[in-house]
Amino acid sequence: MMVDKALHVLVASLFFVIWFGGSPPNANAQLSPTFYDETCPNASAIIQGVLVQALQTDPRIGASLTRLHFHDCFVDGCDGSILLDNTDTIESEKEAVPNNNSARGFDVVDDIKAALENACPGIVSCADILAIAAEESVWLAGGPSWKVPLGRRDSLIANRSGADSSIPAASESLDVLKSKFAAVGLDTSSDLVALSGAHTFGRAKCSSFNLRLYNFSGSDNPDPTLNTTYLAALQQLCPQGGNGNVVANLDPTTSDAFDRNYFSNLQTNEGLLRSDQELFSTTGADTIDVVNNFSSNQTAFFESFAVSMIRMGKY
């Protein structure tokens, strides 16, 4: 696997150089994939080992850790602040609306940190742990690999109000999603669609999409964009007034694999979250062509996802 991964990283790296004219769009010049080569050369392998162990009992953990990295980066940059607990001076981002009783995987992050501290005490930042864990999680699920720029510093403060306002939400319209991506320096078409493709694995609680099933936009009716067969299946899983903590697969076809099926699902109106389906069902949206491209060309999706992850992680 490691030989195959090395070849895949090389392809992704070459694509990155071609796409950006040979120079990464990185305002943080200190970030480098080789940052730990001398001080903790086995960091990625150590993180991968912990993830492989965790996946044996929790097939969701890769998607959960990838989500932690996303939610970290959308609030004042990728600084590990999502990991901070409440103190007398810190209001934890863990209790922000998008994260409360939703963000998960913190115990595995603790396990990774302990393993790294045993091998390389005081070297690898928590922010970099999240970035590497996201890449390894995607790779282990069959997705692309990329050389993760490293050297982030951990924040000593959290921003709960920023998490409430900045993290994209499952119920938001395409216009709102675009504004939130633009606010963190991401493209509102290719980056938005590529990064949304992370919903090709993982789960979501009924509470995050049940309004689509019964009372979309206050209409007392389901979301008209929902495939009717898929709607019936979701209503059976998530009955009105039922347990909002029940989870559904974000990708009903290949729930734990990182592939292009997420986009094919959108084409048949089987996006689980409103924020997913909006990419394809918003009339005249520039995201539709990107969805169609990724649905038919998994290589294009994988290459774009790697580029977008690097771009998101540069702050």
PDB file of C-alpha atoms in Angstrom:
ATOM      1  CA  MET A   1       0.000   0.000   0.000  1.00  0.00           C
ATOM      2  CA  MET A   2       2.783   2.430   0.860  1.00  0.00           C
ATOM      3  CA  VAL A   3       4.332   2.131  -2.642  1.00  0.00           C
ATOM      4  CA  ASP A   4       0.959   2.771  -4.259  1.00  0.00           C
ATOM      5  CA  LYS A   5       0.390   5.730  -1.963  1.00  0.00           C
ATOM      6  CA  ALA A   6       3.760   7.225  -2.859  1.00  0.00           C
ATOM      7  CA  LEU A   7       2.878   7.055  -6.549  1.00  0.00           C
ATOM      8  CA  HIS A   8      -0.543   8.592  -5.871  1.00  0.00           C
ATOM      9  CA  VAL A   9       1.047  11.447  -3.906  1.00  0.00           C
ATOM     10  CA  LEU A  10       3.443  12.081  -6.782  1.00  0.00           C
ATOM     11  CA  VAL A  11       0.553  12.335  -9.255  1.00  0.00           C
ATOM     12  CA  ALA A  12      -1.368  14.685  -6.943  1.00  0.00           C
ATOM     13  CA  SER A  13       1.754  16.799  -6.403  1.00  0.00           C
ATOM     14  CA  LEU A  14       2.416  17.113 -10.120  1.00  0.00           C
ATOM     15  CA  PHE A  15      -1.210  18.146 -10.665  1.00  0.00           C
ATOM     16  CA  PHE A  16      -0.838  20.734  -7.922  1.00  0.00           C
ATOM     17  CA  VAL A  17       2.295  22.224  -9.532  1.00  0.00           C
ATOM     18  CA  ILE A  18       0.682  22.341 -12.969  1.00  0.00           C
ATOM     19  CA  TRP A  19      -2.569  23.805 -11.623  1.00  0.00           C
ATOM     20  CA  PHE A  20      -0.877  26.605  -9.710  1.00  0.00           C
ATOM     21  CA  GLY A  21       1.976  27.335 -12.085  1.00  0.00           C
ATOM     22  CA  GLY A  22       4.611  25.749  -9.875  1.00  0.00           C
ATOM     23  CA  SER A  23       4.021  27.742  -6.704  1.00  0.00           C
ATOM     24  CA  PRO A  24       1.616  26.770  -3.922  1.00  0.00           C
ATOM     25  CA  PRO A  25      -0.842  29.541  -2.959  1.00  0.00           C
ATOM     26  CA  ASN A  26       0.427  29.521   0.619  1.00  0.00           C
ATOM     27  CA  ALA A  27       0.523  32.761   2.537  1.00  0.00           C
ATOM     28  CA  ASN A  28       2.157  30.859   5.404  1.00  0.00           C
ATOM     29  CA  ALA A  29       5.568  30.304   3.845  1.00  0.00           C
ATOM     30  CA  GLN A  30       6.699  28.229   6.823  1.00  0.00           C
ATOM     31  CA  LEU A  31       4.268  25.446   5.952  1.00  0.00           C
ATOM     32  CA  SER A  32       6.034  22.554   4.234  1.00  0.00           C
ATOM     33  CA  PRO A  33       5.370  18.826   3.755  1.00  0.00           C
ATOM     34  CA  THR A  34       8.919  18.234   5.037  1.00  0.00           C
ATOM     35  CA  PHE A  35       8.469  20.236   8.246  1.00  0.00           C
ATOM     36  CA  TYR A  36       8.861  17.184  10.522  1.00  0.00           C
ATOM     37  CA  ASP A  37      11.346  15.229   8.402  1.00  0.00           C
ATOM     38  CA  GLU A  38      14.150  15.803  10.888  1.00  0.00           C
ATOM     39  CA  THR A  39      12.251  16.138  14.165  1.00  0.00           C
ATOM     40  CA  CYS A  40       9.511  13.487  13.773  1.00  0.00           C
ATOM     41  CA  PRO A  41      10.008  11.640  10.476  1.00  0.00           C
ATOM     42  CA  ASN A  42       7.455   8.928  11.254  1.00  0.00           C
ATOM     43  CA  ALA A  43       4.625  11.276  12.218  1.00  0.00           C
ATOM     44  CA  SER A  44       2.328  10.313   9.346  1.00  0.00           C
ATOM     45  CA  ALA A  45       2.970   6.603   9.820  1.00  0.00           C
ATOM     46  CA  ILE A  46       2.219   6.882  13.536  1.00  0.00           C
ATOM     47  CA  ILE A  47      -1.050   8.691  12.828  1.00  0.00           C
ATOM     48  CA  GLN A  48      -2.006   6.136  10.188  1.00  0.00           C
ATOM     49  CA  GLY A  49      -1.356   3.300  12.629  1.00  0.00           C
ATOM     50  CA  VAL A  50      -3.712   4.778  15.223  1.00  0.00           C
ATOM     51  CA  LEU A  51      -6.374   5.334  12.565  1.00  0.00           C
ATOM     52  CA  VAL A  52      -6.154   1.773  11.250  1.00  0.00           C
ATOM     53  CA  GLN A  53      -6.713   0.518  14.786  1.00  0.00           C
ATOM     54  CA  ALA A  54      -9.631   2.891  15.389  1.00  0.00           C
ATOM     55  CA  LEU A  55     -11.322   1.925  12.109  1.00  0.00           C
ATOM     56  CA  GLN A  56     -11.589  -1.659  13.275  1.00  0.00           C
ATOM     57  CA  THR A  57     -14.271  -0.680  15.783  1.00  0.00           C
ATOM     58  CA  ASP A  58     -15.559   2.600  14.321  1.00  0.00           C
ATOM     59  CA  PRO A  59     -15.965   2.747  10.524  1.00  0.00           C
ATOM     60  CA  ARG A  60     -17.152   6.362  10.831  1.00  0.00           C
ATOM     61  CA  ILE A  61     -13.978   7.672  12.420  1.00  0.00           C
ATOM     62  CA  GLY A  62     -12.232   8.665   9.184  1.00  0.00           C
ATOM     63  CA  ALA A  63     -15.106  10.861   8.114  1.00  0.00           C
ATOM     64  CA  SER A  64     -15.405  12.276  11.635  1.00  0.00           C
ATOM     65  CA  LEU A  65     -11.730  13.274  11.761  1.00  0.00           C
ATOM     66  CA  THR A  66     -11.911  14.818   8.297  1.00  0.00           C
ATOM     67  CA  ARG A  67     -14.869  16.869   9.502  1.00  0.00           C
ATOM     68  CA  LEU A  68     -12.898  18.047  12.557  1.00  0.00           C
ATOM     69  CA  HIS A  69     -10.212  19.422  10.234  1.00  0.00           C
ATOM     70  CA  PHE A  70     -12.862  21.217   8.142  1.00  0.00           C
ATOM     71  CA  HIS A  71     -14.533  22.752  11.164  1.00  0.00           C
ATOM     72  CA  ASP A  72     -11.184  23.792  12.590  1.00  0.00           C
ATOM     73  CA  CYS A  73     -10.061  25.535   9.396  1.00  0.00           C
ATOM     74  CA  PHE A  74     -13.275  27.510   8.904  1.00  0.00           C
ATOM     75  CA  VAL A  75     -12.814  29.305  12.236  1.00  0.00           C
ATOM     76  CA  ASP A  76      -9.764  31.600  12.297  1.00  0.00           C
ATOM     77  CA  GLY A  77      -7.729  29.155  10.232  1.00  0.00           C
ATOM     78  CA  CYS A  78      -6.387  25.662  10.896  1.00  0.00           C
ATOM     79  CA  ASP A  79      -5.097  26.219  14.418  1.00  0.00           C
ATOM     80  CA  GLY A  80      -6.444  23.298  16.450  1.00  0.00           C
ATOM     81  CA  SER A  81      -8.809  25.545  18.380  1.00  0.00           C
ATOM     82  CA  ILE A  82     -11.689  23.096  17.925  1.00  0.00           C
ATOM     83  CA  LEU A  83      -9.866  20.768  20.331  1.00  0.00           C
ATOM     84  CA  LEU A  84      -9.789  23.191  23.257  1.00  0.00           C
ATOM     85  CA  ASP A  85     -12.060  22.451  26.222  1.00  0.00           C
ATOM     86  CA  ASN A  86     -13.929  24.939  28.381  1.00  0.00           C
ATOM     87  CA  THR A  87     -11.905  26.752  31.030  1.00  0.00           C
ATOM     88  CA  ASP A  88     -12.411  29.903  33.068  1.00  0.00           C
ATOM     89  CA  THR A  89     -11.164  31.885  30.060  1.00  0.00           C
ATOM     90  CA  ILE A  90     -12.133  29.664  27.097  1.00  0.00           C
ATOM     91  CA  GLU A  91     -15.578  29.054  25.634  1.00  0.00           C
ATOM     92  CA  SER A  92     -14.957  25.844  23.740  1.00  0.00           C
ATOM     93  CA  GLU A  93     -15.854  25.572  20.064  1.00  0.00           C
ATOM     94  CA  LYS A  94     -16.987  22.042  20.857  1.00  0.00           C
ATOM     95  CA  GLU A  95     -20.205  23.558  22.196  1.00  0.00           C
ATOM     96  CA  ALA A  96     -20.862  25.759  19.159  1.00  0.00           C
ATOM     97  CA  VAL A  97     -24.090  24.853  17.351  1.00  0.00           C
ATOM     98  CA  PRO A  98     -22.385  23.082  14.395  1.00  0.00           C
ATOM     99  CA  ASN A  99     -20.250  20.967  16.772  1.00  0.00           C
ATOM    100  CA  ASN A 100     -22.308  20.376  19.902  1.00  0.00           C
ATOM    101  CA  ASN A 101     -23.312  16.714  20.208  1.00  0.00           C
ATOM    102  CA  SER A 102     -22.154  16.339  16.621  1.00  0.00           C
ATOM    103  CA  ALA A 103     -18.383  16.710  16.237  1.00  0.00           C
ATOM    104  CA  ARG A 104     -16.691  13.481  17.297  1.00  0.00           C
ATOM    105  CA  GLY A 105     -13.367  11.707  17.243  1.00  0.00           C
ATOM    106  CA  PHE A 106     -11.707  13.691  20.010  1.00  0.00           C
ATOM    107  CA  ASP A 107     -10.723  10.490  21.825  1.00  0.00           C
ATOM    108  CA  VAL A 108      -8.865   9.260  18.742  1.00  0.00           C
ATOM    109  CA  VAL A 109      -7.094  12.607  18.443  1.00  0.00           C
ATOM    110  CA  ASP A 110      -6.008  12.115  22.058  1.00  0.00           C
ATOM    111  CA  ASP A 111      -4.711   8.649  21.175  1.00  0.00           C
ATOM    112  CA  ILE A 112      -2.780  10.054  18.220  1.00  0.00           C
ATOM    113  CA  LYS A 113      -1.306  12.823  20.354  1.00  0.00           C
ATOM    114  CA  ALA A 114      -0.209  10.303  22.991  1.00  0.00           C
ATOM    115  CA  ALA A 115       1.475   8.109  20.380  1.00  0.00           C
ATOM    116  CA  LEU A 116       3.290  11.089  18.881  1.00  0.00           C
ATOM    117  CA  GLU A 117       4.356  12.378  22.282  1.00  0.00           C
ATOM    118  CA  ASN A 118       5.826   8.965  23.028  1.00  0.00           C
ATOM    119  CA  ALA A 119       7.869   9.069  19.804  1.00  0.00           C
ATOM    120  CA  CYS A 120       8.574  12.799  19.420  1.00  0.00           C
ATOM    121  CA  PRO A 121       7.758  14.737  22.610  1.00  0.00           C
ATOM    122  CA  GLY A 122       6.575  18.317  22.107  1.00  0.00           C
ATOM    123  CA  ILE A 123       7.055  18.340  18.338  1.00  0.00           C
ATOM    124  CA  VAL A 124       3.855  17.799  16.323  1.00  0.00           C
ATOM    125  CA  SER A 125       1.118  20.405  16.735  1.00  0.00           C
ATOM    126  CA  CYS A 126      -2.506  19.418  17.249  1.00  0.00           C
ATOM    127  CA  ALA A 127      -3.486  21.444  14.188  1.00  0.00           C
ATOM    128  CA  ASP A 128      -1.096  19.385  12.082  1.00  0.00           C
ATOM    129  CA  ILE A 129      -2.461  16.190  13.632  1.00  0.00           C
ATOM    130  CA  LEU A 130      -5.912  17.109  12.302  1.00  0.00           C
ATOM    131  CA  ALA A 131      -4.514  17.921   8.853  1.00  0.00           C
ATOM    132  CA  ILE A 132      -2.567  14.658   8.593  1.00  0.00           C
ATOM    133  CA  ALA A 133      -5.432  12.622  10.061  1.00  0.00           C
ATOM    134  CA  ALA A 134      -7.793  14.013   7.413  1.00  0.00           C
ATOM    135  CA  GLU A 135      -5.430  13.045   4.596  1.00  0.00           C
ATOM    136  CA  GLU A 136      -4.801   9.576   6.022  1.00  0.00           C
ATOM    137  CA  SER A 137      -8.530   9.045   6.608  1.00  0.00           C
ATOM    138  CA  VAL A 138      -9.376   9.866   3.012  1.00  0.00           C
ATOM    139  CA  TRP A 139      -6.596   7.618   1.727  1.00  0.00           C
ATOM    140  CA  LEU A 140      -7.591   4.689   3.926  1.00  0.00           C
ATOM    141  CA  ALA A 141     -11.173   4.973   2.575  1.00  0.00           C
ATOM    142  CA  GLY A 142      -9.927   4.606  -0.996  1.00  0.00           C
ATOM    143  CA  GLY A 143      -9.602   8.301  -1.816  1.00  0.00           C
ATOM    144  CA  PRO A 144      -6.686  10.440  -2.969  1.00  0.00           C
ATOM    145  CA  SER A 145      -3.509  11.218  -1.090  1.00  0.00           C
ATOM    146  CA  TRP A 146      -1.542  14.451  -1.063  1.00  0.00           C
ATOM    147  CA  LYS A 147       1.522  15.945   0.550  1.00  0.00           C
ATOM    148  CA  VAL A 148       0.154  17.848   3.540  1.00  0.00           C
ATOM    149  CA  PRO A 149       1.830  21.216   4.184  1.00  0.00           C
ATOM    150  CA  LEU A 150       2.884  21.205   7.852  1.00  0.00           C
ATOM    151  CA  GLY A 151       4.157  23.579  10.503  1.00  0.00           C
ATOM    152  CA  ARG A 152       0.921  25.009  11.894  1.00  0.00           C
ATOM    153  CA  ARG A 153       0.930  26.424  15.394  1.00  0.00           C
ATOM    154  CA  ASP A 154      -1.779  25.655  17.914  1.00  0.00           C
ATOM    155  CA  SER A 155      -4.101  28.354  19.164  1.00  0.00           C
ATOM    156  CA  LEU A 156      -4.393  29.051  22.871  1.00  0.00           C
ATOM    157  CA  ILE A 157      -7.865  30.546  22.465  1.00  0.00           C
ATOM    158  CA  ALA A 158     -11.172  29.418  20.986  1.00  0.00           C
ATOM    159  CA  ASN A 159     -13.844  31.318  19.089  1.00  0.00           C
ATOM    160  CA  ARG A 160     -17.261  29.821  19.767  1.00  0.00           C
ATOM    161  CA  SER A 161     -19.183  32.697  18.205  1.00  0.00           C
ATOM    162  CA  GLY A 162     -16.986  32.405  15.118  1.00  0.00           C
ATOM    163  CA  ALA A 163     -17.757  28.698  14.917  1.00  0.00           C
ATOM    164  CA  ASP A 164     -21.476  29.474  15.148  1.00  0.00           C
ATOM    165  CA  SER A 165     -21.318  31.954  12.286  1.00  0.00           C
ATOM    166  CA  SER A 166     -18.582  30.615  10.000  1.00  0.00           C
ATOM    167  CA  ILE A 167     -18.966  26.847   9.717  1.00  0.00           C
ATOM    168  CA  PRO A 168     -21.220  25.832   6.802  1.00  0.00           C
ATOM    169  CA  ALA A 169     -24.447  24.231   7.998  1.00  0.00           C
ATOM    170  CA  ALA A 170     -26.430  21.319   6.611  1.00  0.00           C
ATOM    171  CA  SER A 171     -29.585  23.381   6.116  1.00  0.00           C
ATOM    172  CA  GLU A 172     -28.085  26.334   4.264  1.00  0.00           C
ATOM    173  CA  SER A 173     -28.768  27.549   0.743  1.00  0.00           C
ATOM    174  CA  LEU A 174     -26.144  27.629  -1.978  1.00  0.00           C
ATOM    175  CA  ASP A 175     -25.769  31.400  -1.676  1.00  0.00           C
ATOM    176  CA  VAL A 176     -24.956  31.134   2.031  1.00  0.00           C
ATOM    177  CA  LEU A 177     -22.532  28.284   1.421  1.00  0.00           C
ATOM    178  CA  LYS A 178     -20.764  30.323  -1.240  1.00  0.00           C
ATOM    179  CA  SER A 179     -20.410  33.299   1.078  1.00  0.00           C
ATOM    180  CA  LYS A 180     -18.881  31.153   3.822  1.00  0.00           C
ATOM    181  CA  PHE A 181     -16.393  29.541   1.454  1.00  0.00           C
ATOM    182  CA  ALA A 182     -15.424  32.912  -0.001  1.00  0.00           C
ATOM    183  CA  ALA A 183     -14.878  34.262   3.515  1.00  0.00           C
ATOM    184  CA  VAL A 184     -12.049  31.770   4.076  1.00  0.00           C
ATOM    185  CA  GLY A 185     -10.443  32.319   0.690  1.00  0.00           C
ATOM    186  CA  LEU A 186     -11.926  29.332  -1.096  1.00  0.00           C
ATOM    187  CA  ASP A 187     -13.391  29.212  -4.586  1.00  0.00           C
ATOM    188  CA  THR A 188     -17.179  29.205  -4.569  1.00  0.00           C
ATOM    189  CA  SER A 189     -17.509  26.658  -7.349  1.00  0.00           C
ATOM    190  CA  SER A 190     -14.659  24.144  -7.653  1.00  0.00           C
ATOM    191  CA  ASP A 191     -13.522  24.239  -3.997  1.00  0.00           C
ATOM    192  CA  LEU A 192     -17.087  24.216  -2.718  1.00  0.00           C
ATOM    193  CA  VAL A 193     -18.094  21.185  -4.765  1.00  0.00           C
ATOM    194  CA  ALA A 194     -14.841  19.279  -4.270  1.00  0.00           C
ATOM    195  CA  LEU A 195     -14.776  19.722  -0.498  1.00  0.00           C
ATOM    196  CA  SER A 196     -18.487  18.930  -0.218  1.00  0.00           C
ATOM    197  CA  GLY A 197     -17.494  15.626  -1.800  1.00  0.00           C
ATOM    198  CA  ALA A 198     -16.107  14.612   1.597  1.00  0.00           C
ATOM    199  CA  HIS A 199     -19.730  13.681   2.279  1.00  0.00           C
ATOM    200  CA  THR A 200     -19.047  10.583   0.212  1.00  0.00           C
ATOM    201  CA  PHE A 201     -18.376   8.876   3.536  1.00  0.00           C
ATOM    202  CA  GLY A 202     -19.693   9.228   7.069  1.00  0.00           C
ATOM    203  CA  ARG A 203     -23.091   9.702   8.692  1.00  0.00           C
ATOM    204  CA  ALA A 204     -25.452  12.500   9.680  1.00  0.00           C
ATOM    205  CA  LYS A 205     -28.066  12.630  12.419  1.00  0.00           C
ATOM    206  CA  CYS A 206     -31.762  12.761  11.564  1.00  0.00           C
ATOM    207  CA  SER A 207     -31.925  16.097  13.368  1.00  0.00           C
ATOM    208  CA  SER A 208     -29.652  17.639  10.719  1.00  0.00           C
ATOM    209  CA  PHE A 209     -32.017  16.957   7.830  1.00  0.00           C
ATOM    210  CA  ASN A 210     -35.488  16.085   9.211  1.00  0.00           C
ATOM    211  CA  LEU A 211     -36.974  19.431   8.171  1.00  0.00           C
ATOM    212  CA  ARG A 212     -36.331  18.367   4.571  1.00  0.00           C
ATOM    213  CA  LEU A 213     -38.535  15.342   5.181  1.00  0.00           C
ATOM    214  CA  TYR A 214     -41.560  17.031   6.733  1.00  0.00           C
ATOM    215  CA  ASN A 215     -41.431  20.817   6.793  1.00  0.00           C
ATOM    216  CA  PHE A 216     -39.035  22.209   4.234  1.00  0.00           C
ATOM    217  CA  SER A 217     -38.706  25.993   4.526  1.00  0.00           C
ATOM    218  CA  GLY A 218     -41.853  26.122   6.670  1.00  0.00           C
ATOM    219  CA  SER A 219     -44.002  24.596   3.928  1.00  0.00           C
ATOM    220  CA  ASP A 220     -45.324  21.621   5.957  1.00  0.00           C
ATOM    221  CA  ASN A 221     -44.194  19.518   2.994  1.00  0.00           C
ATOM    222  CA  PRO A 222     -40.997  17.656   2.108  1.00  0.00           C
ATOM    223  CA  ASP A 223     -38.220  19.264   0.091  1.00  0.00           C
ATOM    224  CA  PRO A 224     -39.479  18.978  -3.518  1.00  0.00           C
ATOM    225  CA  THR A 225     -35.961  18.194  -4.740  1.00  0.00           C
ATOM    226  CA  LEU A 226     -35.833  14.912  -2.782  1.00  0.00           C
ATOM    227  CA  ASN A 227     -36.124  11.711  -4.799  1.00  0.00           C
ATOM    228  CA  THR A 228     -39.478  10.252  -3.680  1.00  0.00           C
ATOM    229  CA  THR A 229     -38.152   6.726  -3.130  1.00  0.00           C
ATOM    230  CA  TYR A 230     -35.239   8.084  -1.118  1.00  0.00           C
ATOM    231  CA  LEU A 231     -37.636  10.341   0.809  1.00  0.00           C
ATOM    232  CA  ALA A 232     -39.753   7.341   1.831  1.00  0.00           C
ATOM    233  CA  ALA A 233     -36.675   5.463   3.035  1.00  0.00           C
ATOM    234  CA  LEU A 234     -35.495   8.446   5.065  1.00  0.00           C
ATOM    235  CA  GLN A 235     -38.937   8.985   6.586  1.00  0.00           C
ATOM    236  CA  GLN A 236     -38.950   5.358   7.724  1.00  0.00           C
ATOM    237  CA  LEU A 237     -35.517   5.808   9.300  1.00  0.00           C
ATOM    238  CA  CYS A 238     -36.348   9.213  10.771  1.00  0.00           C
ATOM    239  CA  PRO A 239     -40.074   9.354  11.610  1.00  0.00           C
ATOM    240  CA  GLN A 240     -41.557  12.727  12.467  1.00  0.00           C
ATOM    241  CA  GLY A 241     -41.014  13.387  16.162  1.00  0.00           C
ATOM    242  CA  GLY A 242     -38.643  10.412  16.392  1.00  0.00           C
ATOM    243  CA  ASN A 243     -35.130  10.095  17.782  1.00  0.00           C
ATOM    244  CA  GLY A 244     -33.061  12.854  16.214  1.00  0.00           C
ATOM    245  CA  ASN A 245     -29.812  11.066  17.126  1.00  0.00           C
ATOM    246  CA  VAL A 246     -30.390   8.190  14.710  1.00  0.00           C
ATOM    247  CA  VAL A 247     -27.841   8.409  11.893  1.00  0.00           C
ATOM    248  CA  ALA A 248     -28.141   7.988   8.135  1.00  0.00           C
ATOM    249  CA  ASN A 249     -25.392   7.350   5.609  1.00  0.00           C
ATOM    250  CA  LEU A 250     -24.356  10.516   3.808  1.00  0.00           C
ATOM    251  CA  ASP A 251     -23.800   8.330   0.746  1.00  0.00           C
ATOM    252  CA  PRO A 252     -26.495   5.639   0.558  1.00  0.00           C
ATOM    253  CA  THR A 253     -24.575   3.611  -2.047  1.00  0.00           C
ATOM    254  CA  THR A 254     -21.007   3.245  -0.692  1.00  0.00           C
ATOM    255  CA  SER A 255     -21.239   4.628   2.813  1.00  0.00           C
ATOM    256  CA  ASP A 256     -17.660   4.070   4.006  1.00  0.00           C
ATOM    257  CA  ALA A 257     -15.781   4.463   0.719  1.00  0.00           C
ATOM    258  CA  PHE A 258     -14.314   7.682  -0.638  1.00  0.00           C
ATOM    259  CA  ASP A 259     -15.460   7.776  -4.259  1.00  0.00           C
ATOM    260  CA  ARG A 260     -17.459   9.729  -6.833  1.00  0.00           C
ATOM    261  CA  ASN A 261     -20.838   8.235  -5.915  1.00  0.00           C
ATOM    262  CA  TYR A 262     -21.724  11.263  -3.789  1.00  0.00           C
ATOM    263  CA  PHE A 263     -22.042  13.280  -7.002  1.00  0.00           C
ATOM    264  CA  SER A 264     -24.008  10.589  -8.796  1.00  0.00           C
ATOM    265  CA  ASN A 265     -26.418  10.651  -5.857  1.00  0.00           C
ATOM    266  CA  LEU A 266     -26.949  14.382  -6.337  1.00  0.00           C
ATOM    267  CA  GLN A 267     -27.860  13.779  -9.976  1.00  0.00           C
ATOM    268  CA  THR A 268     -30.684  11.481  -8.879  1.00  0.00           C
ATOM    269  CA  ASN A 269     -31.807  13.875  -6.113  1.00  0.00           C
ATOM    270  CA  GLU A 270     -30.438  11.644  -3.365  1.00  0.00           C
ATOM    271  CA  GLY A 271     -28.287  14.153  -1.524  1.00  0.00           C
ATOM    272  CA  LEU A 272     -28.917  13.661   2.179  1.00  0.00           C
ATOM    273  CA  LEU A 273     -28.430  17.243   3.344  1.00  0.00           C
ATOM    274  CA  ARG A 274     -29.939  20.341   1.815  1.00  0.00           C
ATOM    275  CA  SER A 275     -26.413  21.749   1.515  1.00  0.00           C
ATOM    276  CA  ASP A 276     -25.509  18.731  -0.628  1.00  0.00           C
ATOM    277  CA  GLN A 277     -28.466  18.797  -3.005  1.00  0.00           C
ATOM    278  CA  GLU A 278     -28.257  22.570  -3.459  1.00  0.00           C
ATOM    279  CA  LEU A 279     -25.044  22.050  -5.437  1.00  0.00           C
ATOM    280  CA  PHE A 280     -27.005  20.336  -8.207  1.00  0.00           C
ATOM    281  CA  SER A 281     -30.617  21.449  -7.829  1.00  0.00           C
ATOM    282  CA  THR A 282     -30.152  25.226  -7.654  1.00  0.00           C
ATOM    283  CA  THR A 283     -31.326  26.523 -11.018  1.00  0.00           C
ATOM    284  CA  GLY A 284     -28.542  28.036 -13.094  1.00  0.00           C
ATOM    285  CA  ALA A 285     -25.828  27.386 -10.509  1.00  0.00           C
ATOM    286  CA  ASP A 286     -22.231  27.189 -11.693  1.00  0.00           C
ATOM    287  CA  THR A 287     -21.763  24.214  -9.397  1.00  0.00           C
ATOM    288  CA  ILE A 288     -23.928  21.939 -11.574  1.00  0.00           C
ATOM    289  CA  ASP A 289     -21.275  21.446 -14.251  1.00  0.00           C
ATOM    290  CA  VAL A 290     -18.699  20.647 -11.581  1.00  0.00           C
ATOM    291  CA  VAL A 291     -20.991  18.007 -10.067  1.00  0.00           C
ATOM    292  CA  ASN A 292     -21.540  16.465 -13.497  1.00  0.00           C
ATOM    293  CA  ASN A 293     -17.804  16.393 -14.163  1.00  0.00           C
ATOM    294  CA  PHE A 294     -16.939  14.756 -10.856  1.00  0.00           C
ATOM    295  CA  SER A 295     -19.763  12.239 -11.223  1.00  0.00           C
ATOM    296  CA  SER A 296     -18.357  11.005 -14.526  1.00  0.00           C
ATOM    297  CA  ASN A 297     -14.653  11.428 -13.744  1.00  0.00           C
ATOM    298  CA  GLN A 298     -13.438  10.200 -10.365  1.00  0.00           C
ATOM    299  CA  THR A 299      -9.846  11.139 -11.199  1.00  0.00           C
ATOM    300  CA  ALA A 300     -10.896  14.759 -11.698  1.00  0.00           C
ATOM    301  CA  PHE A 301     -12.684  14.705  -8.337  1.00  0.00           C
ATOM    302  CA  PHE A 302      -9.705  13.193  -6.530  1.00  0.00           C
ATOM    303  CA  GLU A 303      -7.251  15.672  -8.042  1.00  0.00           C
ATOM    304  CA  SER A 304      -9.477  18.644  -7.274  1.00  0.00           C
ATOM    305  CA  PHE A 305     -10.168  17.420  -3.750  1.00  0.00           C
ATOM    306  CA  ALA A 306      -6.444  17.222  -2.998  1.00  0.00           C
ATOM    307  CA  VAL A 307      -5.874  20.734  -4.344  1.00  0.00           C
ATOM    308  CA  SER A 308      -8.817  22.126  -2.371  1.00  0.00           C
ATOM    309  CA  MET A 309      -7.695  20.452   0.850  1.00  0.00           C
ATOM    310  CA  ILE A 310      -4.260  22.012   0.480  1.00  0.00           C
ATOM    311  CA  ARG A 311      -5.846  25.377  -0.231  1.00  0.00           C
ATOM    312  CA  MET A 312      -8.192  25.123   2.757  1.00  0.00           C
ATOM    313  CA  GLY A 313      -5.348  24.079   5.029  1.00  0.00           C
ATOM    314  CA  LYS A 314      -2.968  26.879   4.143  1.00  0.00           C
ATOM    315  CA  TYR A 315      -4.301  29.365   6.689  1.00  0.00           C
TER     316      TYR A 315
END
